Coordinates of C-alpha atoms in Angstrom, one line a residue:
X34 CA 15.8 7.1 18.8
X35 CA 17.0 5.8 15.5
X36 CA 15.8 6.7 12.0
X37 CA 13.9 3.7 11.7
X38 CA 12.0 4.4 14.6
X39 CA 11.4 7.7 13.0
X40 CA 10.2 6.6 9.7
X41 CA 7.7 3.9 11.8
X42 CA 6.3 7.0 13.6
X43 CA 6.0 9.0 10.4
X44 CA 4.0 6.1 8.5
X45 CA 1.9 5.5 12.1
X46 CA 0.8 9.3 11.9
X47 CA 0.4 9.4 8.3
X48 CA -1.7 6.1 7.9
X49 CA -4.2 6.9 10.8
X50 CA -5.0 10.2 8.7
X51 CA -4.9 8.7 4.9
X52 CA -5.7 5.2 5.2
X53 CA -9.3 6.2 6.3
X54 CA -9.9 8.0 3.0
X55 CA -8.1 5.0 1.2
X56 CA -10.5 2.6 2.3
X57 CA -13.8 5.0 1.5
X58 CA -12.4 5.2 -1.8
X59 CA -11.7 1.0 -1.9
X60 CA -15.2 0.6 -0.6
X61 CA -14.2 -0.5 2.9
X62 CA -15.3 1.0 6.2
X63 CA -13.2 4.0 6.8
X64 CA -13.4 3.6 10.2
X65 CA -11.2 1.0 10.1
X66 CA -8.6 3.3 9.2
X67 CA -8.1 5.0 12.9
X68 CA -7.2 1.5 14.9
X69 CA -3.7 1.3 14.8
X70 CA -2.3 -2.4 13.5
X71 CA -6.1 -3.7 12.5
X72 CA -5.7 -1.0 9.9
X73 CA -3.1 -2.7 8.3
X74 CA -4.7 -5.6 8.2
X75 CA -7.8 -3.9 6.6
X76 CA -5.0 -2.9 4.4
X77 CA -3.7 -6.1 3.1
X78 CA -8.0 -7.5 2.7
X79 CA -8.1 -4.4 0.5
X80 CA -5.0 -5.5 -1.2
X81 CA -6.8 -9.2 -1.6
X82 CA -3.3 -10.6 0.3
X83 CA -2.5 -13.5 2.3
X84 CA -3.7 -12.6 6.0
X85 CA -0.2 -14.1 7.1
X86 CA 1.2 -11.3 5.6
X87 CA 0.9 -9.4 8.8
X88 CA 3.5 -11.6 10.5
X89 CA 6.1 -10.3 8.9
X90 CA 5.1 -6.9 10.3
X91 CA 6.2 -8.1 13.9
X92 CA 9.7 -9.0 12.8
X93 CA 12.3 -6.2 13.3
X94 CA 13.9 -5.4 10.2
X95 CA 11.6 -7.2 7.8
X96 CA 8.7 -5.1 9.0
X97 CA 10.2 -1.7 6.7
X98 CA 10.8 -4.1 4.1
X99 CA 6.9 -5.5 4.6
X100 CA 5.9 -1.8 4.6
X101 CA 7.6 -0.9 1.3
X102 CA 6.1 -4.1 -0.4
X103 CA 2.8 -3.3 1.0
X104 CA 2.6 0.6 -0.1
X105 CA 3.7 -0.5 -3.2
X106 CA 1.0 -3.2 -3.6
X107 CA -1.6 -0.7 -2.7
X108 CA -0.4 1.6 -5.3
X109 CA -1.0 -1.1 -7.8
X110 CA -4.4 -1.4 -6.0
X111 CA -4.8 2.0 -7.4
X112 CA -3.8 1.4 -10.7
X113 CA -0.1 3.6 -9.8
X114 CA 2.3 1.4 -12.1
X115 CA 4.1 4.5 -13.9
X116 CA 8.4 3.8 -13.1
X117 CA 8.1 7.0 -10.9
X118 CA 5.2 6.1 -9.0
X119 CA 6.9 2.3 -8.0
X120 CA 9.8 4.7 -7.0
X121 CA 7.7 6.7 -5.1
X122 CA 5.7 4.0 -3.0
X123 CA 8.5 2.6 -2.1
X124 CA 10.9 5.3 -1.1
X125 CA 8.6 8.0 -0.1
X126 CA 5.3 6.5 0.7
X127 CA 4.2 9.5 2.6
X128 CA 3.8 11.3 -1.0
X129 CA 1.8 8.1 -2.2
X130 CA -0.7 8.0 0.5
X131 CA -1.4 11.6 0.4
X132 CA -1.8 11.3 -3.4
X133 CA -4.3 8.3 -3.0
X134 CA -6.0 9.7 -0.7
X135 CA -6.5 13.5 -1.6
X136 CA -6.7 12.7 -5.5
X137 CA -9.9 12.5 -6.6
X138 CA -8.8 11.2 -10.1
X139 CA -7.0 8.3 -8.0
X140 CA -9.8 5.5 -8.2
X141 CA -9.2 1.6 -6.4
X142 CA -9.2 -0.5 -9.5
X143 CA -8.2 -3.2 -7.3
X144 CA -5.8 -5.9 -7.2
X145 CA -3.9 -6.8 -10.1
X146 CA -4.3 -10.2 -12.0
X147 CA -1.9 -11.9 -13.5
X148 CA -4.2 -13.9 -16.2
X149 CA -5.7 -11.1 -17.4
X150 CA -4.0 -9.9 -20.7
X151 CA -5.0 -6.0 -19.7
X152 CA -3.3 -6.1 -16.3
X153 CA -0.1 -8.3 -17.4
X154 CA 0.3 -5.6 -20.1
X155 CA -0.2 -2.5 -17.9
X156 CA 2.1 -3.7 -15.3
X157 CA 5.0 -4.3 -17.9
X158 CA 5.7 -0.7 -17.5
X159 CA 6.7 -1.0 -14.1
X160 CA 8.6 -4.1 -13.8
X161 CA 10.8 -3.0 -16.2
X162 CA 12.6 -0.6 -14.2

């Protein structure tokens, strides 16, 4: 078994137990969380994405890459837009979905949006790195 394979399994286990909670907290059923793949795309109606953006989940390769720009898009959800967390949602996501889900200080502010001034300038910070 490869490292990938690993890392899927590790981010299976860790989103049937944290995504639950992340969804209570978004306002969404948290039952939801526990079905594997329908979770995810509970995920990205949380996120406000494109529904299409679970296709790229069935590709091999392109799904890690999916699954970094997806925990990193529901760290923004979360209003997470600090250099370290970006850092952090992408290359350890584990620690991201623990914090969202256990911190109570953590609130869903949802998506970001680009025409307001607020969000633009808040999310500066991050996409300077």
């Amino acid at each position: 078994m490869g490292i990938e394979w690993i890392i899927l399994l590790l981010l299976f286990i860790e989103y049937s137990i944290f995504l639950p909670k992340i969804f209570a907290k978004a306002g969404a059923d948290p039952g939801k969380g526990y079905i594997p793949i329908y979770n995810l795309m509970v995920m990205i109606k949380v996120m406000k994405k494109p529904w299409w953006w679970i296709l790229f989940l069935l590709a091999p390769g392109v799904n890690l890459l999916m699954l970094m720009a997806m925990n990193l898009e529901l760290a923004r959800t979360f209003n997470l837009f600090k250099p370290g967390d970006t850092l952090l949602s992408i290359f350890l996501p584990h620690v991201t979905l623990a914090q969202i889900a256990l911190k109570k200080e953590i609130v869903f502010t949802g998506p970001c949006d680009w025409k307001n001034e607020k969000h633009r300038e808040i999310r500066k910070i991050s996409d300077m790195i």
